[in-house]
Coordinates of C-alpha atoms (C1' of nucleotides) in Angstrom, one line a residue:
Chain S
X1 CA 6.4 33.3 -84.2
X2 CA 7.1 34.9 -80.9
X3 CA 5.2 32.2 -79.1
X4 CA 7.5 29.6 -80.6
X5 CA 10.7 31.5 -79.5
X6 CA 9.1 32.2 -76.2
X7 CA 8.6 28.5 -75.7
X8 CA 12.0 27.4 -76.9
X9 CA 13.5 24.7 -74.8
X10 CA 16.1 25.9 -72.3
X11 CA 19.0 24.1 -70.8
X12 CA 18.4 20.8 -69.0
X13 CA 20.5 18.0 -67.8
X14 CA 19.9 15.9 -70.9
X15 CA 21.2 18.6 -73.2
X16 CA 24.1 19.0 -70.9
X17 CA 25.0 15.4 -71.3
X18 CA 24.7 15.5 -75.0
X19 CA 26.8 18.5 -75.3
X20 CA 29.6 17.1 -73.2
X21 CA 29.4 13.8 -75.2
X22 CA 29.7 15.8 -78.4
X23 CA 32.6 17.8 -77.0
X24 CA 34.2 14.5 -76.1
X25 CA 34.0 13.4 -79.7
X26 CA 30.7 11.6 -80.1
X27 CA 29.8 12.4 -83.7
X28 CA 26.1 12.2 -83.8
X29 CA 22.9 12.1 -81.7
X30 CA 20.4 9.4 -82.4
X31 CA 17.3 9.2 -80.2
X32 CA 14.0 7.3 -80.4
X33 CA 10.4 7.6 -79.3
X34 CA 9.4 4.1 -78.4
X35 CA 5.6 3.8 -77.7
X36 CA 3.9 0.6 -77.1
X37 CA 0.8 0.5 -79.4
X38 CA -1.6 -0.4 -76.6
X39 CA -3.4 3.0 -76.2
X40 CA -3.5 6.6 -77.4
X41 CA -0.8 9.1 -76.8
X42 CA -1.4 11.7 -74.2
X43 CA 0.1 15.0 -73.2
X44 CA 2.7 13.2 -71.0
X45 CA 3.9 11.5 -74.2
X46 CA 4.2 14.9 -75.8
X47 CA 7.0 15.6 -73.4
X48 CA 8.9 12.4 -74.3
X49 CA 8.3 13.1 -78.0
X50 CA 9.5 16.6 -77.7
X51 CA 12.6 15.7 -75.8
X52 CA 13.6 12.9 -78.2
X53 CA 12.7 14.7 -81.5
X54 CA 13.7 18.1 -80.1
X55 CA 17.1 17.0 -79.0
X56 CA 17.8 15.2 -82.2
X57 CA 16.9 18.2 -84.3
X58 CA 18.8 20.6 -82.1
X59 CA 22.0 18.7 -82.4
X60 CA 21.7 17.7 -86.0
X61 CA 20.9 14.1 -85.4
X62 CA 17.8 12.0 -86.0
X63 CA 15.0 10.5 -84.0
X64 CA 13.3 7.2 -84.8
X65 CA 9.7 6.3 -84.2
X66 CA 9.9 2.7 -82.9
X67 CA 6.9 0.7 -81.8
X68 CA 7.7 -1.4 -78.8
X69 CA 5.4 -4.2 -80.0
X70 CA 6.7 -7.1 -77.9
X71 CA 3.4 -8.0 -76.3
X72 CA 0.8 -9.2 -78.9
X73 CA -1.9 -9.7 -76.3
X74 CA -2.2 -6.0 -75.7
X75 CA -1.3 -4.3 -79.0
X76 CA -3.4 -3.3 -81.9
X77 CA -3.0 -1.8 -85.3
X78 CA -5.5 0.9 -84.5
X79 CA -3.1 2.3 -81.9
X80 CA -0.2 2.2 -84.3
X81 CA -2.1 4.3 -86.7
X82 CA -3.3 6.7 -84.0
X83 CA 0.2 7.2 -82.6
X84 CA 1.7 8.0 -86.0
X85 CA -1.1 10.5 -86.7
X86 CA -0.6 12.2 -83.3
X87 CA 3.2 12.4 -83.5
X88 CA 2.8 14.1 -86.9
X89 CA 0.1 16.4 -85.7
X90 CA 2.3 17.5 -82.7
X91 CA 4.8 18.6 -85.3
X92 CA 7.4 15.9 -85.5
X93 CA 8.7 13.8 -88.4
X94 CA 10.6 10.6 -88.2
X95 CA 11.3 10.6 -92.0
X96 CA 12.3 7.1 -93.1
X97 CA 13.0 6.0 -89.6
X98 CA 9.9 4.1 -88.7
X99 CA 10.7 0.9 -86.9
X100 CA 9.2 -1.9 -84.9
X101 CA 10.8 -4.0 -82.3
X102 CA 9.1 -6.9 -84.1
X103 CA 11.4 -6.2 -87.0
X104 CA 14.2 -7.5 -84.9
X105 CA 12.6 -10.6 -83.6
X106 CA 15.0 -12.9 -85.6
X107 CA 18.1 -11.0 -84.5
X108 CA 16.9 -11.0 -80.9
X109 CA 16.3 -14.7 -81.0
X110 CA 19.8 -15.3 -82.2
X111 CA 21.2 -13.2 -79.4
X112 CA 19.1 -15.2 -77.0
X113 CA 20.8 -18.3 -78.2
X114 CA 24.1 -16.5 -77.9
X115 CA 23.4 -15.9 -74.2
X116 CA 22.5 -19.6 -73.8
X117 CA 25.7 -20.7 -75.4
X118 CA 27.8 -18.5 -73.2
X119 CA 26.0 -19.7 -70.1
X120 CA 24.2 -16.4 -69.5
X121 CA 20.7 -17.6 -69.9
X122 CA 18.6 -20.7 -69.2
X123 CA 15.2 -22.1 -69.8
X124 CA 13.2 -22.2 -66.6
X125 CA 10.2 -24.5 -66.2
X126 CA 9.0 -22.8 -63.0
X127 CA 5.4 -21.6 -63.1
X128 CA 4.7 -17.9 -62.6
X129 CA 3.6 -18.5 -59.0
X130 CA 6.6 -20.5 -58.1
X131 CA 8.9 -18.1 -59.8
X132 CA 7.5 -15.2 -57.8
X133 CA 7.8 -17.1 -54.6
X134 CA 11.4 -17.8 -55.3
X135 CA 12.3 -14.3 -56.3
X136 CA 12.3 -13.2 -52.7
X137 CA 11.2 -9.8 -51.8
X138 CA 12.5 -6.3 -51.1
X139 CA 14.5 -7.4 -48.0
X140 CA 15.1 -11.1 -48.7
X141 CA 17.2 -12.5 -51.5
X142 CA 15.7 -14.9 -54.0
X143 CA 16.6 -18.5 -54.4
X144 CA 18.0 -20.2 -57.5
X145 CA 15.6 -22.0 -59.7
X146 CA 16.2 -25.8 -59.8
X147 CA 16.5 -25.4 -63.6
X148 CA 19.2 -22.8 -63.3
X149 CA 22.1 -25.2 -64.0
X150 CA 20.8 -27.0 -67.1
X151 CA 23.4 -27.8 -69.7
X152 CA 23.8 -25.5 -72.7
X153 CA 22.6 -28.3 -74.9
X154 CA 19.5 -28.8 -73.0
X155 CA 18.8 -25.1 -72.8
X156 CA 19.3 -24.8 -76.5
X157 CA 17.1 -27.7 -77.3
X158 CA 14.3 -26.5 -75.0
X159 CA 14.5 -22.9 -76.3
X160 CA 14.3 -24.0 -79.9
X161 CA 11.3 -26.1 -79.1
X162 CA 9.8 -23.1 -77.3
X163 CA 10.2 -21.2 -80.6
X164 CA 8.7 -24.1 -82.5
X165 CA 5.5 -23.9 -80.5
X166 CA 5.9 -27.2 -78.8
X167 CA 4.8 -25.9 -75.4
X168 CA 1.7 -24.1 -74.3
X169 CA 1.7 -20.4 -73.4
X170 CA 3.4 -19.8 -70.0
X171 CA 4.9 -23.3 -69.8
X172 CA 8.5 -22.1 -69.8
X173 CA 10.6 -18.9 -70.0
X174 CA 14.1 -18.0 -70.9
X175 CA 15.8 -16.2 -68.1
X176 CA 19.1 -14.3 -67.8
X177 CA 21.5 -15.9 -65.4
X178 CA 22.6 -13.0 -63.3
X179 CA 22.1 -12.9 -59.5
X180 CA 19.2 -14.1 -57.5
X181 CA 20.5 -12.2 -54.4
X182 CA 20.8 -8.8 -56.1
X183 CA 19.3 -5.9 -54.2
X184 CA 18.0 -4.8 -57.6
X185 CA 15.0 -7.0 -58.3
X186 CA 15.6 -6.6 -62.1
X187 CA 18.8 -8.5 -61.8
X188 CA 17.3 -11.6 -60.1
X189 CA 17.4 -13.6 -63.3
X190 CA 14.9 -11.6 -65.3
X191 CA 12.7 -13.2 -67.9
X192 CA 13.9 -12.6 -71.4
X193 CA 11.4 -14.6 -73.4
X194 CA 8.0 -16.0 -72.7
X195 CA 5.7 -18.4 -74.6
X196 CA 2.7 -16.6 -76.0
X197 CA 0.5 -18.3 -78.5
X198 CA -1.0 -15.0 -79.8
X199 CA -1.5 -13.3 -83.1
X200 CA 0.8 -10.4 -83.5
X201 CA -0.4 -7.3 -85.4
X202 CA 2.7 -7.4 -87.6
X203 CA 4.3 -10.9 -87.4
X204 CA 1.0 -12.7 -87.4
X205 CA 1.4 -16.3 -86.2
X206 CA 5.0 -16.6 -87.0
X207 CA 6.2 -16.6 -83.4
X208 CA 5.2 -18.5 -80.3
X209 CA 7.7 -16.8 -78.1
X210 CA 8.1 -13.1 -77.6
X211 CA 11.0 -11.1 -76.0
X212 CA 10.2 -9.0 -72.9
X213 CA 10.7 -5.3 -72.8
X214 CA 14.1 -5.7 -71.1
X215 CA 15.4 -8.0 -73.8
X216 CA 14.0 -6.0 -76.7
X217 CA 14.6 -2.4 -75.8
X218 CA 18.3 -2.0 -75.4
X219 CA 19.1 -4.3 -78.2
X220 CA 16.7 -2.5 -80.5
X221 CA 18.5 0.7 -79.6
X222 CA 21.8 -0.9 -80.4
X223 CA 20.6 -2.2 -83.7
X224 CA 19.4 1.3 -84.7
X225 CA 22.5 3.0 -83.5
X226 CA 20.6 5.0 -80.9
X227 CA 23.1 6.9 -78.9
X228 CA 21.0 8.3 -76.1
X229 CA 18.1 6.2 -75.0
X230 CA 15.9 8.6 -73.0
X231 CA 13.2 7.2 -70.8
X232 CA 11.3 7.9 -67.7
X233 CA 12.4 7.5 -64.1
X234 CA 10.7 4.2 -63.4
X235 CA 13.2 2.5 -65.7
X236 CA 16.1 3.7 -63.7
X237 CA 16.7 0.4 -62.0
X238 CA 16.4 -1.4 -65.3
X239 CA 19.6 0.4 -66.5
X240 CA 21.9 -2.1 -64.9
X241 CA 20.1 -4.8 -66.8
X242 CA 20.1 -2.7 -70.0
X243 CA 23.9 -2.4 -69.7
X244 CA 24.4 -6.0 -68.7
X245 CA 22.7 -7.2 -71.9
X246 CA 24.6 -4.7 -74.1
X247 CA 27.9 -6.0 -72.5
X248 CA 27.2 -9.6 -72.9
X249 CA 25.9 -9.5 -76.5
X250 CA 27.7 -8.8 -79.8
X251 CA 25.6 -5.8 -80.5
X252 CA 26.7 -3.3 -83.2
X253 CA 26.6 -0.2 -80.9
X254 CA 26.6 0.8 -77.3
X255 CA 23.6 3.0 -76.5
X256 CA 23.3 4.7 -73.1
X257 CA 20.1 5.1 -71.2
X258 CA 19.2 8.3 -69.3
X259 CA 16.0 8.9 -67.3
X260 CA 13.9 12.0 -66.7
X261 CA 10.7 12.6 -64.7
X262 CA 7.5 12.1 -66.6
X263 CA 5.0 14.9 -66.9
X264 CA 2.0 15.0 -64.4
X265 CA -0.8 17.4 -64.6
X266 CA -3.1 18.6 -61.8
X267 CA -6.8 17.6 -62.1
X268 CA -5.7 15.0 -64.7
X269 CA -4.7 11.4 -64.8
X270 CA -2.0 10.4 -67.2
X271 CA -1.7 6.7 -67.1
X272 CA -2.7 4.5 -69.9
X273 CA -4.3 2.0 -67.6
X274 CA -6.6 4.6 -66.2
X275 CA -7.4 6.2 -69.5
X276 CA -8.1 2.9 -71.0
X277 CA -10.4 2.2 -68.1
X278 CA -12.3 5.5 -68.7
X279 CA -12.8 4.6 -72.3
X280 CA -13.7 1.0 -71.6
X281 CA -16.3 1.9 -68.9
X282 CA -17.8 4.5 -71.1
X283 CA -17.1 7.3 -68.6
X284 CA -16.0 9.3 -71.6
X285 CA -17.2 9.0 -75.2
X286 CA -13.9 7.7 -76.4
X287 CA -10.1 8.3 -76.6
X288 CA -10.9 11.6 -78.3
X289 CA -13.5 12.8 -75.9
X290 CA -12.4 16.4 -75.5
X291 CA -12.2 16.0 -71.7
X292 CA -9.4 13.5 -72.1
X293 CA -5.7 14.4 -71.9
X294 CA -4.9 12.5 -75.1
X295 CA -3.5 14.3 -78.1
X296 CA -6.5 13.2 -80.1
X297 CA -8.8 14.8 -77.6
X298 CA -6.8 18.0 -77.3
X299 CA -6.9 18.3 -81.1
X300 CA -10.6 17.8 -81.2
X301 CA -11.0 20.3 -78.4
X302 CA -9.2 22.9 -80.4
X303 CA -5.8 23.0 -78.7
X304 CA -3.1 23.9 -81.2
X305 CA 0.0 21.6 -81.2
X306 CA 2.2 24.7 -80.8
X307 CA 0.5 25.4 -77.5
X308 CA 1.3 21.9 -76.3
X309 CA 4.9 22.3 -77.3
X310 CA 5.1 25.7 -75.6
X311 CA 3.7 24.2 -72.4
X312 CA 6.1 21.2 -72.4
X313 CA 9.0 23.6 -72.8
X314 CA 7.8 25.7 -69.9
X315 CA 7.3 22.8 -67.6
X316 CA 11.0 21.8 -68.2
X317 CA 12.9 18.6 -67.8
X318 CA 14.3 17.4 -64.5
X319 CA 14.7 14.3 -62.4
X320 CA 12.3 15.3 -59.7
X321 CA 8.7 13.9 -59.7
X322 CA 6.3 16.8 -60.0
X323 CA 2.8 17.8 -60.8
X324 CA 2.4 20.8 -63.1
X325 CA -0.5 23.1 -62.5
X326 CA -3.1 22.7 -65.3
X327 CA -3.2 26.6 -65.2
X328 CA 0.2 26.6 -66.8
X329 CA -1.1 24.6 -69.7
X330 CA -4.2 26.9 -70.1
X331 CA -1.8 29.8 -70.1
X332 CA 0.1 28.4 -73.1
X333 CA -3.2 27.8 -74.9
X334 CA -4.5 31.3 -74.3
X335 CA -1.3 33.0 -75.1
X336 CA -1.1 31.5 -78.5
X337 CA -4.8 31.7 -79.3
X338 CA -5.0 35.3 -78.2
X339 CA -2.6 36.2 -81.0
X340 CA -4.0 33.9 -83.6
X341 CA -7.7 33.2 -83.1
X342 CA -10.2 35.2 -85.1
X343 CA -12.9 36.9 -83.0
X344 CA -16.6 36.1 -83.4
X345 CA -19.7 36.8 -81.3
X346 CA -21.8 34.0 -79.8
X347 CA -24.4 34.2 -77.1
X348 CA -24.3 31.1 -75.0
X349 CA -27.4 31.7 -72.9
X350 CA -29.6 34.1 -74.9
X351 CA -31.8 36.9 -73.5
X352 CA -33.8 38.8 -76.1
X353 CA -33.1 42.5 -76.3
X354 CA -35.5 44.7 -78.3
X355 CA -34.6 48.2 -79.3
X356 CA -37.9 50.0 -79.3
X357 CA -36.7 53.1 -81.1
X358 CA -35.0 51.2 -83.9
X359 CA -37.2 51.1 -87.0
X360 CA -39.2 47.9 -87.3
X361 CA -38.2 45.8 -90.4
X362 CA -35.0 47.8 -90.7
X363 CA -31.5 46.4 -90.5
X364 CA -27.9 47.2 -91.3
X365 CA -24.4 45.8 -91.4
X366 CA -21.7 46.9 -89.1
X367 CA -18.0 46.5 -89.4
X368 CA -16.2 44.3 -86.8
X369 CA -12.5 43.7 -86.3
X370 CA -11.5 40.1 -86.7
X371 CA -8.6 40.2 -84.4
X372 CA -7.4 43.3 -82.5
X373 CA -4.1 41.5 -81.9
X374 CA -3.5 40.9 -85.6
X375 CA -4.3 43.8 -88.0
X376 CA -3.7 41.5 -91.0
X377 CA -6.8 39.5 -90.0
X378 CA -8.9 42.4 -91.3
X379 CA -12.6 43.1 -90.6
X380 CA -16.0 41.6 -91.4
X381 CA -19.6 42.8 -91.7
X382 CA -22.1 41.7 -89.1
X383 CA -25.9 42.0 -89.2
X384 CA -27.6 44.3 -86.8
X385 CA -31.3 44.8 -86.2
X386 CA -34.1 45.7 -83.9
X387 CA -34.2 42.4 -82.1
X388 CA -31.0 41.0 -80.6
X389 CA -29.8 38.5 -78.1
X390 CA -27.4 39.3 -75.3
X391 CA -26.0 37.1 -72.6
X392 CA -28.2 36.4 -69.6
X393 CA -25.2 37.0 -67.4
X394 CA -24.8 40.5 -68.8
X395 CA -28.0 41.8 -67.2
X396 CA -29.0 42.2 -63.6
X397 CA -32.2 43.8 -62.5
X398 CA -30.9 44.8 -59.1
X399 CA -27.1 44.9 -59.5
X400 CA -24.5 45.2 -56.8
X401 CA -22.2 48.2 -56.9
X402 CA -19.4 46.4 -58.8
X403 CA -21.6 45.1 -61.6
X404 CA -21.3 47.4 -64.5
X405 CA -23.0 45.6 -67.3
X406 CA -26.6 46.2 -68.3
X407 CA -29.3 47.0 -65.7
X408 CA -32.5 49.1 -65.7
X409 CA -31.7 52.7 -66.8
X410 CA -28.1 52.0 -67.5
X411 CA -26.4 52.6 -70.8
X412 CA -23.8 50.1 -72.2
X413 CA -22.1 49.6 -75.5
X414 CA -23.0 46.7 -77.9
X415 CA -19.6 45.8 -79.4
X416 CA -19.0 47.4 -82.8
X417 CA -22.6 48.7 -82.8
X418 CA -24.4 51.2 -80.6
X419 CA -24.9 52.4 -77.1
X420 CA -28.2 51.1 -75.7
X421 CA -30.0 51.9 -72.5
X422 CA -32.3 49.5 -70.7
X423 CA -35.8 51.0 -70.4
X424 CA -37.9 48.1 -69.3
X425 CA -37.9 44.4 -68.3
X426 CA -40.5 41.9 -69.5
X427 CA -41.2 38.9 -67.3
X428 CA -43.2 35.7 -67.7
X429 CA -45.8 34.5 -65.3
X430 CA -43.1 32.7 -63.3
X431 CA -41.3 36.0 -62.8
X432 CA -38.4 35.2 -65.1
X433 CA -37.0 37.8 -67.3
X434 CA -37.8 37.1 -70.9
X435 CA -37.0 40.3 -72.7
X436 CA -35.2 43.6 -72.3
X437 CA -36.7 46.7 -73.8
X438 CA -34.0 49.2 -74.7
X439 CA -33.4 52.3 -76.7
X440 CA -30.3 53.1 -78.7
X441 CA -28.5 56.2 -79.6
X442 CA -28.1 56.4 -83.4
X443 CA -25.2 58.8 -82.9
X444 CA -23.0 56.1 -81.3
X445 CA -22.8 53.9 -84.4
X446 CA -19.7 51.8 -84.4
X447 CA -19.4 52.2 -80.6
X448 CA -18.3 55.7 -79.9
X449 CA -20.4 58.6 -78.7
X450 CA -20.1 61.8 -80.6
X451 CA -20.3 63.8 -77.4
X452 CA -17.5 61.7 -75.9
X453 CA -19.5 60.2 -73.1
X454 CA -18.3 56.9 -71.8
X455 CA -19.9 53.6 -70.8
X456 CA -18.4 51.2 -68.4
X457 CA -19.3 47.9 -70.2
X458 CA -19.2 46.5 -73.7
X459 CA -21.5 43.5 -74.5
X460 CA -21.3 41.0 -77.2
X461 CA -24.6 40.3 -79.0
X462 CA -26.1 38.6 -82.1
X463 CA -29.0 39.7 -84.4
X464 CA -32.0 37.5 -83.7
X465 CA -33.0 37.4 -87.3
X466 CA -29.5 36.3 -88.5
X467 CA -28.0 34.1 -85.7
X468 CA -28.2 30.4 -86.2
X469 CA -28.7 28.1 -83.2
X470 CA -25.9 26.1 -81.9
X471 CA -25.0 23.6 -79.3
X472 CA -22.1 24.6 -77.1
X473 CA -20.1 22.1 -75.1
X474 CA -18.3 23.6 -72.1
X475 CA -15.6 21.4 -70.6
X476 CA -14.4 21.5 -67.1
X477 CA -11.7 19.3 -65.5
X478 CA -12.5 15.6 -65.8
X479 CA -11.6 15.2 -62.1
X480 CA -12.9 17.2 -59.2
X481 CA -9.7 17.2 -57.3
X482 CA -6.2 18.2 -58.2
X483 CA -4.8 14.8 -57.3
X484 CA -7.3 12.2 -58.7
X485 CA -6.9 8.8 -57.2
X486 CA -5.1 10.1 -54.1
X487 CA -8.1 8.9 -52.1
X488 CA -7.7 5.4 -53.4
X489 CA -10.2 5.3 -56.2
X490 CA -9.8 7.7 -59.1
X491 CA -13.2 6.9 -60.5
X492 CA -14.7 8.3 -57.4
X493 CA -13.0 11.6 -58.1
X494 CA -14.6 12.1 -61.5
X495 CA -16.1 15.6 -61.8
X496 CA -19.8 15.2 -62.4
X497 CA -19.9 18.6 -64.2
X498 CA -17.0 18.0 -66.6
X499 CA -19.3 18.4 -69.5
X500 CA -22.0 21.1 -69.7
X501 CA -24.1 21.2 -72.9
X502 CA -25.8 24.4 -73.8
X503 CA -28.3 23.7 -76.6
X504 CA -29.9 27.0 -77.1
X505 CA -27.0 29.2 -78.0
X506 CA -27.2 31.7 -80.9
X507 CA -24.1 32.5 -82.9
X508 CA -22.9 35.0 -85.4
X509 CA -23.9 33.9 -89.0
X510 CA -20.3 33.5 -90.1
X511 CA -19.9 30.7 -87.6
X512 CA -22.1 28.5 -89.7
X513 CA -19.1 27.5 -91.8
X514 CA -16.6 27.1 -89.0
X515 CA -14.2 24.2 -89.6
X516 CA -13.4 21.6 -86.9
X517 CA -10.1 22.2 -85.0
X518 CA -9.8 25.8 -86.2
X519 CA -9.7 28.1 -83.2
X520 CA -12.1 31.0 -82.8
X521 CA -12.5 33.3 -79.9
X522 CA -16.1 34.0 -78.9
X523 CA -15.6 37.5 -77.6
X524 CA -15.7 37.8 -73.8
X525 CA -16.2 34.0 -73.5
X526 CA -13.2 32.0 -74.5
X527 CA -11.7 30.0 -77.3
X528 CA -13.8 27.5 -79.2
X529 CA -13.8 25.4 -82.3
X530 CA -16.4 23.5 -84.3
X531 CA -16.6 19.9 -83.1
X532 CA -16.4 17.0 -85.6
X533 CA -20.1 16.3 -84.7
X534 CA -21.0 19.7 -86.1
X535 CA -23.3 19.8 -89.1
X536 CA -24.9 22.7 -91.1
X537 CA -28.3 21.9 -89.5
X538 CA -26.8 21.4 -86.0
X539 CA -23.8 23.4 -85.2
X540 CA -21.7 22.2 -82.3
X541 CA -18.8 24.1 -80.7
X542 CA -16.3 22.9 -78.1
X543 CA -14.9 25.3 -75.6
X544 CA -11.1 24.9 -75.8
X545 CA -10.5 27.1 -72.8
X546 CA -12.2 30.1 -71.3
X547 CA -10.9 33.6 -71.2
X548 CA -9.5 34.7 -67.9
X549 CA -12.4 36.0 -65.9
X550 CA -11.7 38.5 -63.1
X551 CA -15.4 39.2 -62.7
X552 CA -16.0 35.6 -61.8
X553 CA -13.3 35.9 -59.3
X554 CA -14.9 39.0 -57.8
X555 CA -18.2 37.3 -57.6
X556 CA -16.7 34.2 -56.0
X557 CA -15.0 36.3 -53.4
X558 CA -18.1 38.3 -52.7
Chain D
rU1 C1' 14.3 -3.3 -42.7
rG2 C1' 17.3 -4.5 -49.6
rG3 C1' 18.3 -1.6 -54.1
rG4 C1' 17.6 2.9 -57.0
rG5 C1' 16.2 8.1 -57.1
rC6 C1' 14.4 13.0 -55.5
rG7 C1' 13.8 17.3 -51.9
rU8 C1' 15.1 25.5 -54.1
rA9 C1' 8.2 30.3 -53.0
rG10 C1' 1.2 27.7 -53.7
rC11 C1' 3.0 24.9 -58.7
rC12 C1' 7.1 24.1 -62.3
rA13 C1' 12.3 25.3 -62.5
rA14 C1' 17.6 27.7 -63.1
rG15 C1' 21.7 27.5 -60.1
rU16 C1' 27.6 22.9 -60.1
rG17 C1' 31.8 27.3 -53.7
rG18 C1' 31.2 33.9 -54.4
rU19 C1' 26.5 36.0 -51.7
rA20 C1' 18.9 32.8 -54.7
rA21 C1' 17.2 33.4 -62.8
rG22 C1' 12.7 32.8 -65.3
rG23 C1' 7.6 31.1 -65.9
rC24 C1' 2.6 29.8 -63.9
rA25 C1' -0.7 31.1 -60.0
rG26 C1' -1.8 35.1 -56.6
rC27 C1' -2.1 40.4 -55.0
rG28 C1' -1.9 45.8 -56.2
rG29 C1' -2.0 49.7 -60.1
rA30 C1' -2.2 51.8 -65.4
rU31 C1' -4.3 51.3 -70.3
rU32 C1' -8.6 49.2 -72.7
rU33 C1' -15.0 49.2 -77.8
rU34 C1' -13.4 41.7 -74.9
rG35 C1' -14.2 42.7 -66.5
rA36 C1' -9.7 39.8 -72.2
rU37 C1' -5.0 41.3 -74.0
rU38 C1' -0.9 44.6 -72.8
rC39 C1' 2.1 47.3 -69.3
rC40 C1' 4.1 48.5 -64.3
rG41 C1' 4.9 46.8 -59.3
rC42 C1' 4.9 43.0 -55.1
rG43 C1' 7.2 37.2 -53.2
rA44 C1' 12.6 32.8 -50.4
rU45 C1' 17.9 37.1 -45.0
rG46 C1' 16.2 31.7 -47.6
rC47 C1' 17.4 26.5 -50.8
rG48 C1' 13.9 19.4 -46.3
rG49 C1' 16.5 19.5 -41.1
rA50 C1' 20.9 19.6 -37.8
rG51 C1' 26.0 19.8 -37.5
rG52 C1' 30.8 20.5 -40.0
rU53 C1' 34.7 22.3 -43.8
rU54 C1' 35.7 27.4 -45.8
rC55 C1' 37.1 34.3 -45.8
rG56 C1' 32.5 32.7 -48.1
rA57 C1' 28.0 26.9 -48.8
rA58 C1' 21.6 25.8 -52.2
rU59 C1' 26.4 24.1 -54.1
rC60 C1' 31.6 20.2 -50.4
rC61 C1' 31.4 16.5 -45.9
rU62 C1' 28.5 13.8 -41.9
rC63 C1' 24.1 12.4 -39.7
rC64 C1' 18.9 12.8 -39.7
rC65 C1' 13.8 13.6 -41.9
rG66 C1' 10.3 13.2 -45.9
rC67 C1' 8.6 11.6 -50.7
rC68 C1' 8.8 8.5 -55.3
rC69 C1' 10.1 3.7 -58.0
rC70 C1' 11.2 -1.8 -57.9
rA71 C1' 8.9 -8.2 -55.7
rG72 C1' 4.5 -8.8 -64.3
rC73 C1' 6.0 -14.6 -68.1
rC74 C1' 3.4 -5.4 -68.7
rA75 C1' 6.1 -1.5 -70.9

RNA sequence: UGGGGCGUAGCCAAGUGGUAAGGCAGCGGAUUUUGAUUCCGCGAUGCGGAGGUUCGAAUCCUCCCGCCCCAGCCA
């Protein structure tokens, strides 16, 4: 609960605008999240989703989920389904307000004719190349198309025939008649409709012409009664066109567009084009590869939606381009999981430890706390015996001063079990340590010495006779540099060590029934969850995020 | 060189004329049966720069510098 209140959205310029609008008499707030179904949602979209749904909820309004499906050559039903699933998973509900820009194609068409009749739009026969050449550039004005002054009757006739499918794809377009000399390129007679003989996921083969984003978006907002159309900064110079269309059309409402900076994350790429490329080239296993920044991937990796919401709230909303440190995201994940994830023990890189004074063939069960941060989580019994596994990293034959885990002659605590002292080290012919011979103190059962003596370290462990094997997938940043692509080619910046598979791990018996997506803390290691690939005879766990590790820091510095 | 934006600590980000919030990261220290968590402490005489207005400027004015977006029949 506290994590939700801690991550509550603060003040921001959008909320300021809405509040002053309401103070000025605007009766309700209607927003919309308008994804194009041409890819999976990622954490950047989480920000847009949260702003739109969050603001609507906060001010008693509503938020629509509207698919911006105006380009049938790129959109697919698979994406529509995935987007709906992900928005719900993130924790938002559009209720009955699920819409598609394609629902408005007929109305949009009528409005296009309206523009033609009022002399505000014309059919242009220029090819794409010619049109670009005549559009001018950033410093030079464009030139009027030779078709710019066609009669209303001819425009109407041509546009109707475009709709009827009389012309091939790309043959003609409908353009707004605004100003070819505008400093704003979007006002140089922007294309409103293009001919596309393509099957649409929802309208099938009904249409041969499709509206562009500019012609569909604002009008869709107006049809739905959207009051605040919130989008990202790159649409800023589309706003004059957005307003122009609203002004020149008999739309039922007057929505207003406001822009905010999109979310960027260090060591991450958040662009559908790049993500699509990673999937298409097989650089990742799919849209839900746990290394991806997609919501589907974060879910599979074990990141709770509440952690994403908390992170987005922390990052804030502003109009300045920025790149948020991935560490801030990890902090949100850890903070939530620390309070909620049950603890278990798992040995990632096992080293056998034999307790020579523990009776052979004997065994016992010890009580372990499920979550020290949450007494209500209770306790569990874990098997203990003569042969155990501990982490290879927890032993050093010749340790430096600041290493206080196990080493020859040193006593440490086995969590929730006993104090053990290392008596001998067994090596193979290659000189590698294969086994640790220890003794235990029966009077330290549970982890405390009756004489009050202390040990510096506490190790996690599993009973060799009871611990199933497991595959552990450790994830590191997908990119090796904080600003992938800054060098020109983001593919060249891929981190070759983004996935590390450990196949010989041994885990606490209770982990055999772990359920995908449910967070677990492997004590002293990090937060993990069972992967969807996991099966009873082949357990697989994903590392969501590691615990903070000041020892690693000390080592790195040394 | 056209149009539109943005510049507050390493990274986000409040602040809207009254003397620089908060978070992340980092660095100390305390506690600790997770080298985790938790707790305590530390950072901008300064708000891209230079002038100006004012009793007073991150906030107002002028000029300059830097960065981002726009030349798809993508969104």
